[in-house]
PDB file of C-alpha atoms in Angstrom:
ATOM      1  CA  MET A 242      16.077  11.012 -22.282  1.00  0.00           C
ATOM      2  CA  SER A 243      17.212  13.647 -24.162  1.00  0.00           C
ATOM      3  CA  SER A 244      14.367  16.639 -23.940  1.00  0.00           C
ATOM      4  CA  SER A 245      14.479  18.480 -20.297  1.00  0.00           C
ATOM      5  CA  ILE A 246      12.532  18.139 -17.952  1.00  0.00           C
ATOM      6  CA  SER A 247      10.247  20.960 -18.367  1.00  0.00           C
ATOM      7  CA  GLU A 248       9.928  19.756 -22.036  1.00  0.00           C
ATOM      8  CA  ARG A 249       8.452  16.454 -20.826  1.00  0.00           C
ATOM      9  CA  ILE A 250       6.241  18.212 -17.956  1.00  0.00           C
ATOM     10  CA  ALA A 251       4.855  20.298 -20.574  1.00  0.00           C
ATOM     11  CA  VAL A 252       4.041  17.312 -22.884  1.00  0.00           C
ATOM     12  CA  ILE A 253       2.802  15.046 -19.943  1.00  0.00           C
ATOM     13  CA  ARG A 254       0.884  18.482 -18.246  1.00  0.00           C
ATOM     14  CA  ALA A 255      -1.185  18.439 -22.068  1.00  0.00           C
ATOM     15  CA  SER A 256      -1.864  14.872 -22.222  1.00  0.00           C
ATOM     16  CA  LEU A 257      -3.696  15.147 -18.679  1.00  0.00           C
ATOM     17  CA  PRO A 258      -7.487  16.105 -18.298  1.00  0.00           C
ATOM     18  CA  ASP A 259      -7.236  19.607 -16.056  1.00  0.00           C
ATOM     19  CA  SER A 260      -9.595  17.359 -13.248  1.00  0.00           C
ATOM     20  CA  VAL A 261      -5.837  15.443 -12.828  1.00  0.00           C
ATOM     21  CA  ARG A 262      -3.572  16.991  -9.921  1.00  0.00           C
ATOM     22  CA  LEU A 263       0.158  15.796 -11.336  1.00  0.00           C
ATOM     23  CA  ILE A 264       2.680  14.888  -8.230  1.00  0.00           C
ATOM     24  CA  ALA A 265       6.314  14.833  -9.318  1.00  0.00           C
ATOM     25  CA  VAL A 266       7.640  11.886  -7.410  1.00  0.00           C
ATOM     26  CA  SER A 267      11.418  13.101  -6.401  1.00  0.00           C
ATOM     27  CA  LYS A 268      12.359  10.665  -4.103  1.00  0.00           C
ATOM     28  CA  GLN A 269      16.062  10.378  -4.812  1.00  0.00           C
ATOM     29  CA  VAL A 270      16.020  13.427  -6.876  1.00  0.00           C
ATOM     30  CA  PRO A 271      18.546  15.913  -6.418  1.00  0.00           C
ATOM     31  CA  THR A 272      17.279  19.476  -5.562  1.00  0.00           C
ATOM     32  CA  ALA A 273      18.539  21.442  -8.149  1.00  0.00           C
ATOM     33  CA  LEU A 274      15.914  18.950 -10.600  1.00  0.00           C
ATOM     34  CA  ILE A 275      13.257  19.651  -8.025  1.00  0.00           C
ATOM     35  CA  ARG A 276      13.882  23.420  -8.588  1.00  0.00           C
ATOM     36  CA  GLU A 277      13.807  22.668 -12.572  1.00  0.00           C
ATOM     37  CA  ALA A 278      10.548  21.261 -12.320  1.00  0.00           C
ATOM     38  CA  TYR A 279       9.030  23.831 -10.033  1.00  0.00           C
ATOM     39  CA  ALA A 280      10.038  26.222 -12.649  1.00  0.00           C
ATOM     40  CA  ALA A 281       8.741  24.220 -14.849  1.00  0.00           C
ATOM     41  CA  GLY A 282       5.268  24.975 -12.502  1.00  0.00           C
ATOM     42  CA  ILE A 283       5.226  21.713 -10.689  1.00  0.00           C
ATOM     43  CA  ARG A 284       3.920  22.978  -6.832  1.00  0.00           C
ATOM     44  CA  ASP A 285       3.124  19.414  -6.187  1.00  0.00           C
ATOM     45  CA  PHE A 286       6.442  16.771  -4.875  1.00  0.00           C
ATOM     46  CA  GLY A 287       6.503  12.864  -3.836  1.00  0.00           C
ATOM     47  CA  GLU A 288       8.680  11.647  -1.066  1.00  0.00           C
ATOM     48  CA  ASN A 289       9.153   8.357   0.630  1.00  0.00           C
ATOM     49  CA  ARG A 290      11.872   8.531   2.940  1.00  0.00           C
ATOM     50  CA  ILE A 291      11.633  11.458   6.140  1.00  0.00           C
ATOM     51  CA  GLN A 292      15.170  11.727   6.446  1.00  0.00           C
ATOM     52  CA  GLU A 293      15.625  12.546   2.446  1.00  0.00           C
ATOM     53  CA  THR A 294      12.523  15.240   2.419  1.00  0.00           C
ATOM     54  CA  ALA A 295      13.348  17.078   6.147  1.00  0.00           C
ATOM     55  CA  SER A 296      17.124  17.866   4.168  1.00  0.00           C
ATOM     56  CA  LYS A 297      15.173  18.988   1.012  1.00  0.00           C
ATOM     57  CA  GLN A 298      12.851  21.337   2.845  1.00  0.00           C
ATOM     58  CA  SER A 299      15.602  22.826   3.966  1.00  0.00           C
ATOM     59  CA  GLU A 300      17.857  23.397   0.891  1.00  0.00           C
ATOM     60  CA  LEU A 301      14.203  24.198  -0.457  1.00  0.00           C
ATOM     61  CA  GLN A 302      12.894  27.236   1.949  1.00  0.00           C
ATOM     62  CA  ASP A 303      12.613  29.701  -0.556  1.00  0.00           C
ATOM     63  CA  LEU A 304      10.272  27.810  -2.608  1.00  0.00           C
ATOM     64  CA  SER A 305       7.636  28.135   0.199  1.00  0.00           C
ATOM     65  CA  ASP A 306       4.055  26.925  -2.084  1.00  0.00           C
ATOM     66  CA  ILE A 307       5.383  23.406  -2.908  1.00  0.00           C
ATOM     67  CA  THR A 308       2.888  20.797  -1.538  1.00  0.00           C
ATOM     68  CA  TRP A 309       4.404  17.767  -0.169  1.00  0.00           C
ATOM     69  CA  HIS A 310       3.063  14.026  -0.497  1.00  0.00           C
ATOM     70  CA  LEU A 311       4.071  11.231   1.468  1.00  0.00           C
ATOM     71  CA  ILE A 312       3.922   8.369  -0.806  1.00  0.00           C
ATOM     72  CA  GLY A 313       5.772   5.412   0.769  1.00  0.00           C
ATOM     73  CA  ASN A 314       4.870   2.997   3.430  1.00  0.00           C
ATOM     74  CA  LEU A 315       4.844   5.199   7.205  1.00  0.00           C
ATOM     75  CA  GLN A 316       6.069   3.474  10.039  1.00  0.00           C
ATOM     76  CA  SER A 317       4.237   4.343  13.375  1.00  0.00           C
ATOM     77  CA  ASN A 318       7.495   5.701  15.118  1.00  0.00           C
ATOM     78  CA  LYS A 319       7.971   7.978  11.927  1.00  0.00           C
ATOM     79  CA  ALA A 320       3.958   9.195  12.238  1.00  0.00           C
ATOM     80  CA  LYS A 321       4.711  12.502  13.923  1.00  0.00           C
ATOM     81  CA  LYS A 322       7.136  13.496  12.088  1.00  0.00           C
ATOM     82  CA  ALA A 323       5.809  13.100   8.901  1.00  0.00           C
ATOM     83  CA  LEU A 324       3.176  15.033   9.968  1.00  0.00           C
ATOM     84  CA  GLU A 325       5.220  17.566  10.425  1.00  0.00           C
ATOM     85  CA  LEU A 326       7.143  17.354   6.811  1.00  0.00           C
ATOM     86  CA  PHE A 327       3.665  16.642   4.601  1.00  0.00           C
ATOM     87  CA  ASP A 328       0.504  18.417   3.892  1.00  0.00           C
ATOM     88  CA  TRP A 329      -0.851  15.048   2.345  1.00  0.00           C
ATOM     89  CA  ILE A 330      -0.027  11.438   2.755  1.00  0.00           C
ATOM     90  CA  HIS A 331      -1.433   8.808   0.408  1.00  0.00           C
ATOM     91  CA  SER A 332      -0.085   5.538   2.026  1.00  0.00           C
ATOM     92  CA  VAL A 333      -1.967   5.381   4.939  1.00  0.00           C
ATOM     93  CA  ASP A 334      -2.324   2.256   5.191  1.00  0.00           C
ATOM     94  CA  ASN A 335      -4.007   0.035   8.212  1.00  0.00           C
ATOM     95  CA  LEU A 336      -6.196   1.377  11.446  1.00  0.00           C
ATOM     96  CA  GLN A 337      -3.530   1.350  13.436  1.00  0.00           C
ATOM     97  CA  ILE A 338      -1.598   3.695  11.885  1.00  0.00           C
ATOM     98  CA  THR A 339      -4.578   6.076  11.006  1.00  0.00           C
ATOM     99  CA  GLN A 340      -5.138   5.984  14.406  1.00  0.00           C
ATOM    100  CA  ARG A 341      -1.675   7.097  15.673  1.00  0.00           C
ATOM    101  CA  LEU A 342      -1.834   9.758  13.279  1.00  0.00           C
ATOM    102  CA  ASP A 343      -5.008  11.069  14.488  1.00  0.00           C
ATOM    103  CA  THR A 344      -3.683  11.609  17.723  1.00  0.00           C
ATOM    104  CA  LEU A 345      -0.589  12.916  16.759  1.00  0.00           C
ATOM    105  CA  ALA A 346      -2.421  15.496  14.307  1.00  0.00           C
ATOM    106  CA  GLN A 347      -4.254  16.919  17.282  1.00  0.00           C
ATOM    107  CA  GLN A 348      -1.010  16.772  19.699  1.00  0.00           C
ATOM    108  CA  ILE A 349       0.439  19.082  17.268  1.00  0.00           C
ATOM    109  CA  GLY A 350      -2.210  20.903  15.526  1.00  0.00           C
ATOM    110  CA  VAL A 351      -2.217  19.747  12.070  1.00  0.00           C
ATOM    111  CA  SER A 352      -5.195  18.301  10.263  1.00  0.00           C
ATOM    112  CA  PRO A 353      -3.680  16.644   6.889  1.00  0.00           C
ATOM    113  CA  GLN A 354      -4.882  15.654   3.866  1.00  0.00           C
ATOM    114  CA  VAL A 355      -5.182  12.030   3.610  1.00  0.00           C
ATOM    115  CA  CYS A 356      -5.554   8.869   1.424  1.00  0.00           C
ATOM    116  CA  LEU A 357      -6.154   5.115   2.470  1.00  0.00           C
ATOM    117  CA  GLN A 358      -4.119   2.658   0.232  1.00  0.00           C
ATOM    118  CA  VAL A 359      -6.029  -0.336  -1.091  1.00  0.00           C
ATOM    119  CA  LYS A 360      -5.321  -3.761  -2.008  1.00  0.00           C
ATOM    120  CA  ILE A 361      -7.920  -4.677  -4.722  1.00  0.00           C
ATOM    121  CA  LEU A 362      -5.646  -7.796  -5.612  1.00  0.00           C
ATOM    122  CA  PRO A 363      -3.588 -10.044  -2.938  1.00  0.00           C
ATOM    123  CA  ASP A 364      -0.066  -8.663  -3.016  1.00  0.00           C
ATOM    124  CA  ALA A 365       2.713  -9.687  -0.546  1.00  0.00           C
ATOM    125  CA  ASN A 366       4.852  -6.814  -2.169  1.00  0.00           C
ATOM    126  CA  LYS A 367       2.656  -3.694  -1.003  1.00  0.00           C
ATOM    127  CA  SER A 368       1.118  -2.937   2.218  1.00  0.00           C
ATOM    128  CA  GLY A 369      -2.972  -1.804   2.208  1.00  0.00           C
ATOM    129  CA  TRP A 370      -6.050  -3.045   3.183  1.00  0.00           C
ATOM    130  CA  MET A 371      -7.874  -5.323   1.338  1.00  0.00           C
ATOM    131  CA  VAL A 372     -11.280  -4.463   0.581  1.00  0.00           C
ATOM    132  CA  PRO A 373     -13.349  -6.437   2.931  1.00  0.00           C
ATOM    133  CA  ASP A 374     -11.083  -5.165   5.900  1.00  0.00           C
ATOM    134  CA  LEU A 375     -11.238  -1.678   4.743  1.00  0.00           C
ATOM    135  CA  LEU A 376     -14.634  -1.283   4.082  1.00  0.00           C
ATOM    136  CA  ALA A 377     -15.167  -3.410   8.187  1.00  0.00           C
ATOM    137  CA  ASP A 378     -12.698  -0.342   9.677  1.00  0.00           C
ATOM    138  CA  LEU A 379     -14.745   2.681   8.194  1.00  0.00           C
ATOM    139  CA  ALA A 380     -16.315   3.340  11.238  1.00  0.00           C
ATOM    140  CA  ALA A 381     -13.313   3.541  12.786  1.00  0.00           C
ATOM    141  CA  LEU A 382     -12.102   5.445  10.554  1.00  0.00           C
ATOM    142  CA  ASN A 383     -14.511   7.790  10.568  1.00  0.00           C
ATOM    143  CA  GLN A 384     -13.701   8.382  14.482  1.00  0.00           C
ATOM    144  CA  CYS A 385     -10.329  10.416  13.163  1.00  0.00           C
ATOM    145  CA  LYS A 386     -11.448  13.467  12.990  1.00  0.00           C
ATOM    146  CA  ASN A 387      -8.442  15.157  12.939  1.00  0.00           C
ATOM    147  CA  LEU A 388      -7.483  13.565   9.583  1.00  0.00           C
ATOM    148  CA  GLN A 389      -8.621  14.691   6.112  1.00  0.00           C
ATOM    149  CA  ILE A 390      -9.816  11.588   4.964  1.00  0.00           C
ATOM    150  CA  GLN A 391     -10.201  12.138   1.027  1.00  0.00           C
ATOM    151  CA  GLY A 392      -9.785   9.184  -0.727  1.00  0.00           C
ATOM    152  CA  LEU A 393      -7.858   5.851  -1.632  1.00  0.00           C
ATOM    153  CA  MET A 394      -4.647   5.349  -3.367  1.00  0.00           C
ATOM    154  CA  THR A 395      -3.629   2.427  -5.124  1.00  0.00           C
ATOM    155  CA  ILE A 396      -0.492   0.247  -6.541  1.00  0.00           C
ATOM    156  CA  PRO A 397      -1.414  -2.648  -9.184  1.00  0.00           C
ATOM    157  CA  PRO A 398       0.547  -5.485  -8.772  1.00  0.00           C
ATOM    158  CA  CYS A 399       3.923  -6.525 -10.793  1.00  0.00           C
ATOM    159  CA  GLY A 400       3.509  -7.887 -14.060  1.00  0.00           C
ATOM    160  CA  LEU A 401       0.283  -7.388 -14.743  1.00  0.00           C
ATOM    161  CA  ALA A 402      -1.351  -6.762 -18.380  1.00  0.00           C
ATOM    162  CA  ASP A 403      -3.344  -3.749 -19.149  1.00  0.00           C
ATOM    163  CA  ALA A 404      -6.417  -4.898 -19.279  1.00  0.00           C
ATOM    164  CA  GLU A 405      -5.681  -6.310 -15.775  1.00  0.00           C
ATOM    165  CA  ILE A 406      -4.119  -3.209 -14.636  1.00  0.00           C
ATOM    166  CA  LEU A 407      -7.514  -1.081 -15.597  1.00  0.00           C
ATOM    167  CA  ASN A 408      -9.734  -3.648 -14.029  1.00  0.00           C
ATOM    168  CA  VAL A 409      -7.622  -2.820 -10.381  1.00  0.00           C
ATOM    169  CA  PHE A 410      -8.028   1.027 -11.284  1.00  0.00           C
ATOM    170  CA  ASN A 411     -11.579   0.523 -11.975  1.00  0.00           C
ATOM    171  CA  SER A 412     -12.012  -1.076  -9.271  1.00  0.00           C
ATOM    172  CA  THR A 413     -10.614   1.375  -6.910  1.00  0.00           C
ATOM    173  CA  ASN A 414     -12.833   4.088  -8.570  1.00  0.00           C
ATOM    174  CA  LYS A 415     -15.805   1.705  -7.781  1.00  0.00           C
ATOM    175  CA  LEU A 416     -15.177   1.024  -4.292  1.00  0.00           C
ATOM    176  CA  ALA A 417     -14.754   4.704  -3.828  1.00  0.00           C
ATOM    177  CA  LYS A 418     -18.112   5.183  -5.173  1.00  0.00           C
ATOM    178  CA  ALA A 419     -19.315   2.539  -2.773  1.00  0.00           C
ATOM    179  CA  ILE A 420     -17.738   4.090   0.155  1.00  0.00           C
ATOM    180  CA  GLU A 421     -19.178   7.556  -1.093  1.00  0.00           C
ATOM    181  CA  SER A 422     -22.808   6.705  -0.924  1.00  0.00           C
ATOM    182  CA  GLN A 423     -22.354   5.306   2.686  1.00  0.00           C
ATOM    183  CA  ASN A 424     -22.652   8.756   3.618  1.00  0.00           C
ATOM    184  CA  TRP A 425     -19.552   9.037   6.135  1.00  0.00           C
ATOM    185  CA  SER A 426     -19.401  12.499   7.938  1.00  0.00           C
ATOM    186  CA  ASN A 427     -15.482  12.340   8.060  1.00  0.00           C
ATOM    187  CA  ILE A 428     -14.702  10.079   5.196  1.00  0.00           C
ATOM    188  CA  THR A 429     -14.984  11.719   1.660  1.00  0.00           C
ATOM    189  CA  MET A 430     -14.235   9.881  -1.568  1.00  0.00           C
ATOM    190  CA  GLN A 431     -12.906  12.740  -3.956  1.00  0.00           C
ATOM    191  CA  HIS A 432      -9.722  11.675  -4.906  1.00  0.00           C
ATOM    192  CA  LEU A 433      -8.264   8.766  -6.295  1.00  0.00           C
ATOM    193  CA  SER A 434      -4.324   8.788  -6.287  1.00  0.00           C
ATOM    194  CA  MET A 435      -3.467   5.932  -8.763  1.00  0.00           C
ATOM    195  CA  GLY A 436      -0.806   5.852 -11.922  1.00  0.00           C
ATOM    196  CA  MET A 437       2.556   6.024 -11.842  1.00  0.00           C
ATOM    197  CA  SER A 438       4.771   6.293 -15.265  1.00  0.00           C
ATOM    198  CA  GLY A 439       4.210   3.301 -16.562  1.00  0.00           C
ATOM    199  CA  ASP A 440       0.432   3.489 -15.999  1.00  0.00           C
ATOM    200  CA  TYR A 441      -0.992   6.669 -15.518  1.00  0.00           C
ATOM    201  CA  GLN A 442      -2.749   7.196 -18.647  1.00  0.00           C
ATOM    202  CA  LEU A 443      -5.168   3.674 -17.852  1.00  0.00           C
ATOM    203  CA  ALA A 444      -5.414   5.723 -14.486  1.00  0.00           C
ATOM    204  CA  VAL A 445      -6.812   8.365 -15.975  1.00  0.00           C
ATOM    205  CA  GLN A 446      -8.812   6.873 -18.000  1.00  0.00           C
ATOM    206  CA  ALA A 447     -10.600   4.961 -15.028  1.00  0.00           C
ATOM    207  CA  GLY A 448     -10.764   8.491 -13.131  1.00  0.00           C
ATOM    208  CA  ALA A 449      -7.785   9.164 -11.763  1.00  0.00           C
ATOM    209  CA  THR A 450      -7.538  12.476 -10.094  1.00  0.00           C
ATOM    210  CA  ILE A 451      -4.100  12.007  -8.682  1.00  0.00           C
ATOM    211  CA  VAL A 452      -1.229  10.506 -10.845  1.00  0.00           C
ATOM    212  CA  ARG A 453       2.303  10.051  -9.387  1.00  0.00           C
ATOM    213  CA  LEU A 454       4.889  10.587 -11.359  1.00  0.00           C
ATOM    214  CA  GLY A 455       8.596   9.680 -11.325  1.00  0.00           C
ATOM    215  CA  THR A 456      11.028   8.026 -13.772  1.00  0.00           C
ATOM    216  CA  ILE A 457       8.951   9.759 -16.979  1.00  0.00           C
ATOM    217  CA  LEU A 458       9.550  13.293 -15.217  1.00  0.00           C
ATOM    218  CA  PHE A 459      13.312  12.593 -13.948  1.00  0.00           C
ATOM    219  CA  GLY A 460      14.438   9.708 -15.530  1.00  0.00           C
ATOM    220  CA  GLU A 461      16.004   6.455 -13.936  1.00  0.00           C
ATOM    221  CA  ARG A 462      17.071   7.018 -10.402  1.00  0.00           C
ATOM    222  CA  THR A 463      20.574   4.697  -9.481  1.00  0.00           C
TER     223      THR A 463
END
């Protein structure tokens, strides 16, 4: 990558509709590069490890308007720390972890934004609800009143053709609309967190409101 981070951010932002929020996935990225992205206007950063995020936040305390997004798998024993570190949790992938987050959120007095991770297609390498299971859990999820359930997150299986990826994203959008139409008191479907460096344009085409871009901004991680 010959262009600078700021140039790459400018190009990608110009290609995104105003309605789409850009999260810079900064896992394994040094804080100096996060500062570059911040200087180029990025305020949303995505991480997947608790310890790494805590260290970065300590180094970046002067950048007080960053919004931190957890985009990786969350283990139950890390749930409390995740609530202390992150404003958004995109990878809430089962009822048990949702209920644990809800209990802890009440205890520590936070109200995080949450996306429910769904698998449109079976995928042994990804966590998340299969669609029938998510629909069956909605009534219980609606009781998690200390969480702000904002929408769905999905990651297509590896190796799909573009048409198949687009179908996954469109199906996720359709599912969100179906859930929204049920008029739950504590579940809204305002956001679709979908699309990464290799497929974000397809995700935007299918109605993504949040894209999570790492490699295309920062280059390959070692």
